[in-house]
Amino acid sequence: MTADDPSADVEFLTRIASIESKIRKISDLVPISSWGFSADVQEKLRQRKHRIVNQQLTAKEKKMLPNSRKQQVARTVGGVCRHVTEVIDLLGASAKGVQPKKASFPVKEDNPKGNSNNDNKKENIEKLENSRQLDQSLDVLEQREMAIRKLQEKLKVMKANRQSKKKASVDSSVAQKFEQERKLKRRVSKMKMKQRRSEEKRQKENGNAENKTEVKKAKEEIVSFSKFDFLVKAEGKKKRLSTSEKKQKFTGKDYKSLLNKVEKREEKLEKLREKEPKLAIEMEDDIRWNRAVKKAQGVKDNAEMLKKGLKRKEKMKEKRKEQWADREKKVEREKAKRQEKRMENLQKRIDLKKKNKLKVMRKKGRIL
């Protein structure tokens, strides 16, 4: 068996692989806590576990879930290393100088040309492997820290540039000019507002004056034909009535008060007839004419008609009272019915429960 024999190399490699697998199995029997990893390694494992769990959980779950539940999540996702070999593999992928290097065997110089080609190939392979190792050597956390530092430096530079630009651009004279312009604009806007308000007040006053003149003209334009007066009503506020006018007013649906007014007027007329019959006759004529004119406006001064109206109103009141009383009685009856039905249902339920209990007791032989 020579050194160049490929079968010997394969056998040698298989033996190494079998030994390695045995060593790995034996090392897996030792717990990770008692293996003797350094504090840096343990911290890296802890950070890796936290990172994996944070990727799986939402912001709300991070706050709400307890540590024991997070630990379960880490185990199910694969954030916790259970064997020593897993930790070694992780560290081998991330740390420097942990990956096994290829051994350089001495080669016989029989063919110088072939050997030179082989040397070139080996050198290229070694360069590629070195570059890969360098890329893998930087841990993910270290890369993140580096990126954060770079960002912070960039932010500092940008802030410094911004502040310098502001200082250069903002001059005290320019600021004063801006302030003066702003004050002038505000003053102009205030002046315009005052002018508008004064114009609106004038317009309102002119409008009120015009309305008053129109009302006066309408009052003056009263046309009278014989005893009938046709009055054009002006649009505006309602006029307040005096006490004498209120006494003479016979409108509305308060038949009692209207009847009292009519009776009082009749008493006055009777007294006048006894003392001054002429005046009484004139007053009666005025009343008739006024009645004829104001009938269209809904004047009610006929005593008989008012009595009939009063009776009708009282009947309606009584009827409504009766209807309301019937309604209340109906509501009470319905309430009583519902209560009775409820009580019956409750009693049925109680009886059913009792029957079921008796059945169960009979089945068990407690009751014959």
mmCIF file with all atom_site columns, C-alpha atoms in Angstrom, residues 57-200:
data_model
loop_
_atom_site.group_PDB
_atom_site.id
_atom_site.type_symbol
_atom_site.label_atom_id
_atom_site.label_alt_id
_atom_site.label_comp_id
_atom_site.label_asym_id
_atom_site.label_entity_id
_atom_site.label_seq_id
_atom_site.pdbx_PDB_ins_code
_atom_site.Cartn_x
_atom_site.Cartn_y
_atom_site.Cartn_z
_atom_site.occupancy
_atom_site.B_iso_or_equiv
_atom_site.pdbx_formal_charge
_atom_site.auth_seq_id
_atom_site.auth_comp_id
_atom_site.auth_asym_id
_atom_site.auth_atom_id
_atom_site.pdbx_PDB_model_num
ATOM 1   C CA . LEU A 1 57  ? -43.552 36.203 18.381  1.00 0.00 ? 57  LEU A CA 1
ATOM 2   C CA . THR A 1 58  ? -45.487 39.426 17.789  1.00 0.00 ? 58  THR A CA 1
ATOM 3   C CA . ALA A 1 59  ? -45.029 42.599 19.873  1.00 0.00 ? 59  ALA A CA 1
ATOM 4   C CA . LYS A 1 60  ? -48.167 41.875 21.919  1.00 0.00 ? 60  LYS A CA 1
ATOM 5   C CA . GLU A 1 61  ? -47.124 38.255 22.586  1.00 0.00 ? 61  GLU A CA 1
ATOM 6   C CA . LYS A 1 62  ? -43.664 39.410 23.690  1.00 0.00 ? 62  LYS A CA 1
ATOM 7   C CA . LYS A 1 63  ? -45.268 41.554 26.415  1.00 0.00 ? 63  LYS A CA 1
ATOM 8   C CA . MET A 1 64  ? -48.026 39.134 27.453  1.00 0.00 ? 64  MET A CA 1
ATOM 9   C CA . LEU A 1 65  ? -46.285 35.702 27.453  1.00 0.00 ? 65  LEU A CA 1
ATOM 10  C CA . PRO A 1 66  ? -44.353 34.597 30.574  1.00 0.00 ? 66  PRO A CA 1
ATOM 11  C CA . ASN A 1 67  ? -40.726 33.418 30.425  1.00 0.00 ? 67  ASN A CA 1
ATOM 12  C CA . SER A 1 68  ? -41.695 29.744 30.813  1.00 0.00 ? 68  SER A CA 1
ATOM 13  C CA . ARG A 1 69  ? -43.923 29.932 27.706  1.00 0.00 ? 69  ARG A CA 1
ATOM 14  C CA . LYS A 1 70  ? -41.156 31.710 25.757  1.00 0.00 ? 70  LYS A CA 1
ATOM 15  C CA . GLN A 1 71  ? -38.764 28.917 26.781  1.00 0.00 ? 71  GLN A CA 1
ATOM 16  C CA . GLN A 1 72  ? -41.222 26.344 25.362  1.00 0.00 ? 72  GLN A CA 1
ATOM 17  C CA . VAL A 1 73  ? -41.417 28.288 22.114  1.00 0.00 ? 73  VAL A CA 1
ATOM 18  C CA . ALA A 1 74  ? -37.609 28.373 21.904  1.00 0.00 ? 74  ALA A CA 1
ATOM 19  C CA . ARG A 1 75  ? -37.436 24.568 22.337  1.00 0.00 ? 75  ARG A CA 1
ATOM 20  C CA . THR A 1 76  ? -40.090 23.887 19.692  1.00 0.00 ? 76  THR A CA 1
ATOM 21  C CA . VAL A 1 77  ? -38.551 26.289 17.145  1.00 0.00 ? 77  VAL A CA 1
ATOM 22  C CA . GLY A 1 78  ? -34.982 25.045 17.697  1.00 0.00 ? 78  GLY A CA 1
ATOM 23  C CA . GLY A 1 79  ? -33.553 28.008 19.562  1.00 0.00 ? 79  GLY A CA 1
ATOM 24  C CA . VAL A 1 80  ? -32.152 25.845 22.390  1.00 0.00 ? 80  VAL A CA 1
ATOM 25  C CA . CYS A 1 81  ? -29.158 23.586 21.693  1.00 0.00 ? 81  CYS A CA 1
ATOM 26  C CA . ARG A 1 82  ? -29.757 20.155 23.300  1.00 0.00 ? 82  ARG A CA 1
ATOM 27  C CA . HIS A 1 83  ? -26.404 18.484 22.547  1.00 0.00 ? 83  HIS A CA 1
ATOM 28  C CA . VAL A 1 84  ? -22.793 19.582 22.820  1.00 0.00 ? 84  VAL A CA 1
ATOM 29  C CA . THR A 1 85  ? -22.156 18.757 19.151  1.00 0.00 ? 85  THR A CA 1
ATOM 30  C CA . GLU A 1 86  ? -24.864 21.252 18.110  1.00 0.00 ? 86  GLU A CA 1
ATOM 31  C CA . VAL A 1 87  ? -23.082 24.013 20.046  1.00 0.00 ? 87  VAL A CA 1
ATOM 32  C CA . ILE A 1 88  ? -19.717 23.043 18.500  1.00 0.00 ? 88  ILE A CA 1
ATOM 33  C CA . ASP A 1 89  ? -21.233 23.074 14.994  1.00 0.00 ? 89  ASP A CA 1
ATOM 34  C CA . LEU A 1 90  ? -22.785 26.514 15.600  1.00 0.00 ? 90  LEU A CA 1
ATOM 35  C CA . LEU A 1 91  ? -19.514 27.922 16.927  1.00 0.00 ? 91  LEU A CA 1
ATOM 36  C CA . GLY A 1 92  ? -17.606 26.283 14.082  1.00 0.00 ? 92  GLY A CA 1
ATOM 37  C CA . ALA A 1 93  ? -19.833 28.020 11.524  1.00 0.00 ? 93  ALA A CA 1
ATOM 38  C CA . SER A 1 94  ? -19.451 31.456 13.178  1.00 0.00 ? 94  SER A CA 1
ATOM 39  C CA . ALA A 1 95  ? -16.097 31.634 15.024  1.00 0.00 ? 95  ALA A CA 1
ATOM 40  C CA . LYS A 1 96  ? -12.552 31.961 13.607  1.00 0.00 ? 96  LYS A CA 1
ATOM 41  C CA . GLY A 1 97  ? -10.082 29.096 13.369  1.00 0.00 ? 97  GLY A CA 1
ATOM 42  C CA . VAL A 1 98  ? -12.515 26.391 14.483  1.00 0.00 ? 98  VAL A CA 1
ATOM 43  C CA . GLN A 1 99  ? -13.069 24.708 11.103  1.00 0.00 ? 99  GLN A CA 1
ATOM 44  C CA . PRO A 1 100 ? -10.587 21.823 10.481  1.00 0.00 ? 100 PRO A CA 1
ATOM 45  C CA . LYS A 1 101 ? -7.897  22.669 7.953   1.00 0.00 ? 101 LYS A CA 1
ATOM 46  C CA . LYS A 1 102 ? -6.873  20.396 5.111   1.00 0.00 ? 102 LYS A CA 1
ATOM 47  C CA . ALA A 1 103 ? -3.594  18.592 5.770   1.00 0.00 ? 103 ALA A CA 1
ATOM 48  C CA . SER A 1 104 ? -0.870  19.153 3.139   1.00 0.00 ? 104 SER A CA 1
ATOM 49  C CA . PHE A 1 105 ? 0.690   15.769 2.252   1.00 0.00 ? 105 PHE A CA 1
ATOM 50  C CA . PRO A 1 106 ? 4.236   15.599 0.778   1.00 0.00 ? 106 PRO A CA 1
ATOM 51  C CA . VAL A 1 107 ? 4.106   14.811 -2.922  1.00 0.00 ? 107 VAL A CA 1
ATOM 52  C CA . LYS A 1 108 ? 6.850   13.174 -5.026  1.00 0.00 ? 108 LYS A CA 1
ATOM 53  C CA . GLU A 1 109 ? 8.257   15.363 -7.823  1.00 0.00 ? 109 GLU A CA 1
ATOM 54  C CA . ASP A 1 110 ? 8.043   12.847 -10.666 1.00 0.00 ? 110 ASP A CA 1
ATOM 55  C CA . ASN A 1 111 ? 6.117   15.022 -13.155 1.00 0.00 ? 111 ASN A CA 1
ATOM 56  C CA . PRO A 1 112 ? 7.094   18.695 -12.661 1.00 0.00 ? 112 PRO A CA 1
ATOM 57  C CA . LYS A 1 113 ? 4.451   20.025 -15.102 1.00 0.00 ? 113 LYS A CA 1
ATOM 58  C CA . GLY A 1 114 ? 1.585   18.026 -13.561 1.00 0.00 ? 114 GLY A CA 1
ATOM 59  C CA . ASN A 1 115 ? 2.720   19.011 -10.078 1.00 0.00 ? 115 ASN A CA 1
ATOM 60  C CA . SER A 1 116 ? 2.710   22.734 -10.959 1.00 0.00 ? 116 SER A CA 1
ATOM 61  C CA . ASN A 1 117 ? -0.911  22.469 -12.199 1.00 0.00 ? 117 ASN A CA 1
ATOM 62  C CA . ASN A 1 118 ? -1.920  20.648 -9.017  1.00 0.00 ? 118 ASN A CA 1
ATOM 63  C CA . ASP A 1 119 ? -0.196  23.293 -6.859  1.00 0.00 ? 119 ASP A CA 1
ATOM 64  C CA . ASN A 1 120 ? -2.106  26.087 -8.667  1.00 0.00 ? 120 ASN A CA 1
ATOM 65  C CA . LYS A 1 121 ? -5.415  24.300 -8.143  1.00 0.00 ? 121 LYS A CA 1
ATOM 66  C CA . LYS A 1 122 ? -4.637  23.749 -4.453  1.00 0.00 ? 122 LYS A CA 1
ATOM 67  C CA . GLU A 1 123 ? -3.726  27.407 -3.991  1.00 0.00 ? 123 GLU A CA 1
ATOM 68  C CA . ASN A 1 124 ? -7.006  28.528 -5.604  1.00 0.00 ? 124 ASN A CA 1
ATOM 69  C CA . ILE A 1 125 ? -9.019  26.153 -3.422  1.00 0.00 ? 125 ILE A CA 1
ATOM 70  C CA . GLU A 1 126 ? -7.204  27.385 -0.282  1.00 0.00 ? 126 GLU A CA 1
ATOM 71  C CA . LYS A 1 127 ? -7.911  31.034 -1.236  1.00 0.00 ? 127 LYS A CA 1
ATOM 72  C CA . LEU A 1 128 ? -11.624 30.301 -1.725  1.00 0.00 ? 128 LEU A CA 1
ATOM 73  C CA . GLU A 1 129 ? -11.814 28.462 1.584   1.00 0.00 ? 129 GLU A CA 1
ATOM 74  C CA . ASN A 1 130 ? -10.012 31.297 3.387   1.00 0.00 ? 130 ASN A CA 1
ATOM 75  C CA . SER A 1 131 ? -12.424 33.883 1.917   1.00 0.00 ? 131 SER A CA 1
ATOM 76  C CA . ARG A 1 132 ? -15.431 31.755 2.982   1.00 0.00 ? 132 ARG A CA 1
ATOM 77  C CA . GLN A 1 133 ? -13.993 31.359 6.473   1.00 0.00 ? 133 GLN A CA 1
ATOM 78  C CA . LEU A 1 134 ? -13.517 35.137 6.724   1.00 0.00 ? 134 LEU A CA 1
ATOM 79  C CA . ASP A 1 135 ? -17.158 35.723 5.661   1.00 0.00 ? 135 ASP A CA 1
ATOM 80  C CA . GLN A 1 136 ? -18.459 33.158 8.123   1.00 0.00 ? 136 GLN A CA 1
ATOM 81  C CA . SER A 1 137 ? -16.161 34.323 10.932  1.00 0.00 ? 137 SER A CA 1
ATOM 82  C CA . LEU A 1 138 ? -18.143 37.506 11.494  1.00 0.00 ? 138 LEU A CA 1
ATOM 83  C CA . ASP A 1 139 ? -21.016 36.553 13.758  1.00 0.00 ? 139 ASP A CA 1
ATOM 84  C CA . VAL A 1 140 ? -24.520 37.853 12.966  1.00 0.00 ? 140 VAL A CA 1
ATOM 85  C CA . LEU A 1 141 ? -24.601 39.907 16.169  1.00 0.00 ? 141 LEU A CA 1
ATOM 86  C CA . GLU A 1 142 ? -21.206 41.461 15.431  1.00 0.00 ? 142 GLU A CA 1
ATOM 87  C CA . GLN A 1 143 ? -22.376 42.391 11.933  1.00 0.00 ? 143 GLN A CA 1
ATOM 88  C CA . ARG A 1 144 ? -25.487 44.036 13.390  1.00 0.00 ? 144 ARG A CA 1
ATOM 89  C CA . GLU A 1 145 ? -23.439 45.970 15.925  1.00 0.00 ? 145 GLU A CA 1
ATOM 90  C CA . MET A 1 146 ? -21.161 47.195 13.158  1.00 0.00 ? 146 MET A CA 1
ATOM 91  C CA . ALA A 1 147 ? -24.146 48.318 11.052  1.00 0.00 ? 147 ALA A CA 1
ATOM 92  C CA . ILE A 1 148 ? -25.677 50.193 14.046  1.00 0.00 ? 148 ILE A CA 1
ATOM 93  C CA . ARG A 1 149 ? -22.378 51.991 14.702  1.00 0.00 ? 149 ARG A CA 1
ATOM 94  C CA . LYS A 1 150 ? -22.119 53.046 11.058  1.00 0.00 ? 150 LYS A CA 1
ATOM 95  C CA . LEU A 1 151 ? -25.693 54.360 11.109  1.00 0.00 ? 151 LEU A CA 1
ATOM 96  C CA . GLN A 1 152 ? -25.047 56.345 14.296  1.00 0.00 ? 152 GLN A CA 1
ATOM 97  C CA . GLU A 1 153 ? -21.945 57.909 12.769  1.00 0.00 ? 153 GLU A CA 1
ATOM 98  C CA . LYS A 1 154 ? -23.905 58.854 9.629   1.00 0.00 ? 154 LYS A CA 1
ATOM 99  C CA . LEU A 1 155 ? -26.675 60.437 11.736  1.00 0.00 ? 155 LEU A CA 1
ATOM 100 C CA . LYS A 1 156 ? -24.146 62.498 13.693  1.00 0.00 ? 156 LYS A CA 1
ATOM 101 C CA . VAL A 1 157 ? -22.581 63.777 10.460  1.00 0.00 ? 157 VAL A CA 1
ATOM 102 C CA . MET A 1 158 ? -26.002 64.648 8.998   1.00 0.00 ? 158 MET A CA 1
ATOM 103 C CA . LYS A 1 159 ? -27.063 66.541 12.164  1.00 0.00 ? 159 LYS A CA 1
ATOM 104 C CA . ALA A 1 160 ? -23.818 68.526 12.163  1.00 0.00 ? 160 ALA A CA 1
ATOM 105 C CA . ASN A 1 161 ? -24.331 69.447 8.476   1.00 0.00 ? 161 ASN A CA 1
ATOM 106 C CA . ARG A 1 162 ? -27.931 70.510 9.133   1.00 0.00 ? 162 ARG A CA 1
ATOM 107 C CA . GLN A 1 163 ? -27.005 72.725 12.069  1.00 0.00 ? 163 GLN A CA 1
ATOM 108 C CA . SER A 1 164 ? -24.181 74.374 10.129  1.00 0.00 ? 164 SER A CA 1
ATOM 109 C CA . LYS A 1 165 ? -26.549 75.051 7.176   1.00 0.00 ? 165 LYS A CA 1
ATOM 110 C CA . LYS A 1 166 ? -29.158 76.591 9.488   1.00 0.00 ? 166 LYS A CA 1
ATOM 111 C CA . LYS A 1 167 ? -26.578 78.830 11.132  1.00 0.00 ? 167 LYS A CA 1
ATOM 112 C CA . ALA A 1 168 ? -25.289 79.971 7.748   1.00 0.00 ? 168 ALA A CA 1
ATOM 113 C CA . SER A 1 169 ? -28.748 80.622 6.217   1.00 0.00 ? 169 SER A CA 1
ATOM 114 C CA . VAL A 1 170 ? -30.596 82.271 9.140   1.00 0.00 ? 170 VAL A CA 1
ATOM 115 C CA . ASP A 1 171 ? -29.387 85.838 9.607   1.00 0.00 ? 171 ASP A CA 1
ATOM 116 C CA . SER A 1 172 ? -30.738 88.231 12.271  1.00 0.00 ? 172 SER A CA 1
ATOM 117 C CA . SER A 1 173 ? -31.653 90.957 9.729   1.00 0.00 ? 173 SER A CA 1
ATOM 118 C CA . VAL A 1 174 ? -33.622 88.493 7.574   1.00 0.00 ? 174 VAL A CA 1
ATOM 119 C CA . ALA A 1 175 ? -35.521 87.250 10.629  1.00 0.00 ? 175 ALA A CA 1
ATOM 120 C CA . GLN A 1 176 ? -36.452 90.816 11.596  1.00 0.00 ? 176 GLN A CA 1
ATOM 121 C CA . LYS A 1 177 ? -37.757 91.488 8.083   1.00 0.00 ? 177 LYS A CA 1
ATOM 122 C CA . PHE A 1 178 ? -39.925 88.365 8.192   1.00 0.00 ? 178 PHE A CA 1
ATOM 123 C CA . GLU A 1 179 ? -41.333 89.376 11.583  1.00 0.00 ? 179 GLU A CA 1
ATOM 124 C CA . GLN A 1 180 ? -42.173 92.897 10.346  1.00 0.00 ? 180 GLN A CA 1
ATOM 125 C CA . GLU A 1 181 ? -43.921 91.521 7.253   1.00 0.00 ? 181 GLU A CA 1
ATOM 126 C CA . ARG A 1 182 ? -45.949 89.123 9.385   1.00 0.00 ? 182 ARG A CA 1
ATOM 127 C CA . LYS A 1 183 ? -47.077 91.924 11.732  1.00 0.00 ? 183 LYS A CA 1
ATOM 128 C CA . LEU A 1 184 ? -48.061 94.157 8.779   1.00 0.00 ? 184 LEU A CA 1
ATOM 129 C CA . LYS A 1 185 ? -50.152 91.370 7.229   1.00 0.00 ? 185 LYS A CA 1
ATOM 130 C CA . ARG A 1 186 ? -51.918 90.769 10.532  1.00 0.00 ? 186 ARG A CA 1
ATOM 131 C CA . ARG A 1 187 ? -52.704 94.494 10.895  1.00 0.00 ? 187 ARG A CA 1
ATOM 132 C CA . VAL A 1 188 ? -54.111 94.688 7.352   1.00 0.00 ? 188 VAL A CA 1
ATOM 133 C CA . SER A 1 189 ? -56.336 91.635 7.950   1.00 0.00 ? 189 SER A CA 1
ATOM 134 C CA . LYS A 1 190 ? -57.670 93.193 11.187  1.00 0.00 ? 190 LYS A CA 1
ATOM 135 C CA . MET A 1 191 ? -58.469 96.484 9.410   1.00 0.00 ? 191 MET A CA 1
ATOM 136 C CA . LYS A 1 192 ? -60.349 94.595 6.686   1.00 0.00 ? 192 LYS A CA 1
ATOM 137 C CA . MET A 1 193 ? -62.380 92.676 9.291   1.00 0.00 ? 193 MET A CA 1
ATOM 138 C CA . LYS A 1 194 ? -63.366 95.936 11.020  1.00 0.00 ? 194 LYS A CA 1
ATOM 139 C CA . GLN A 1 195 ? -64.483 97.471 7.703   1.00 0.00 ? 195 GLN A CA 1
ATOM 140 C CA . ARG A 1 196 ? -66.604 94.430 6.874   1.00 0.00 ? 196 ARG A CA 1
ATOM 141 C CA . ARG A 1 197 ? -68.311 94.470 10.275  1.00 0.00 ? 197 ARG A CA 1
ATOM 142 C CA . SER A 1 198 ? -69.099 98.194 10.053  1.00 0.00 ? 198 SER A CA 1
ATOM 143 C CA . GLU A 1 199 ? -70.581 97.718 6.544   1.00 0.00 ? 199 GLU A CA 1
ATOM 144 C CA . GLU A 1 200 ? -72.725 94.805 7.765   1.00 0.00 ? 200 GLU A CA 1
#
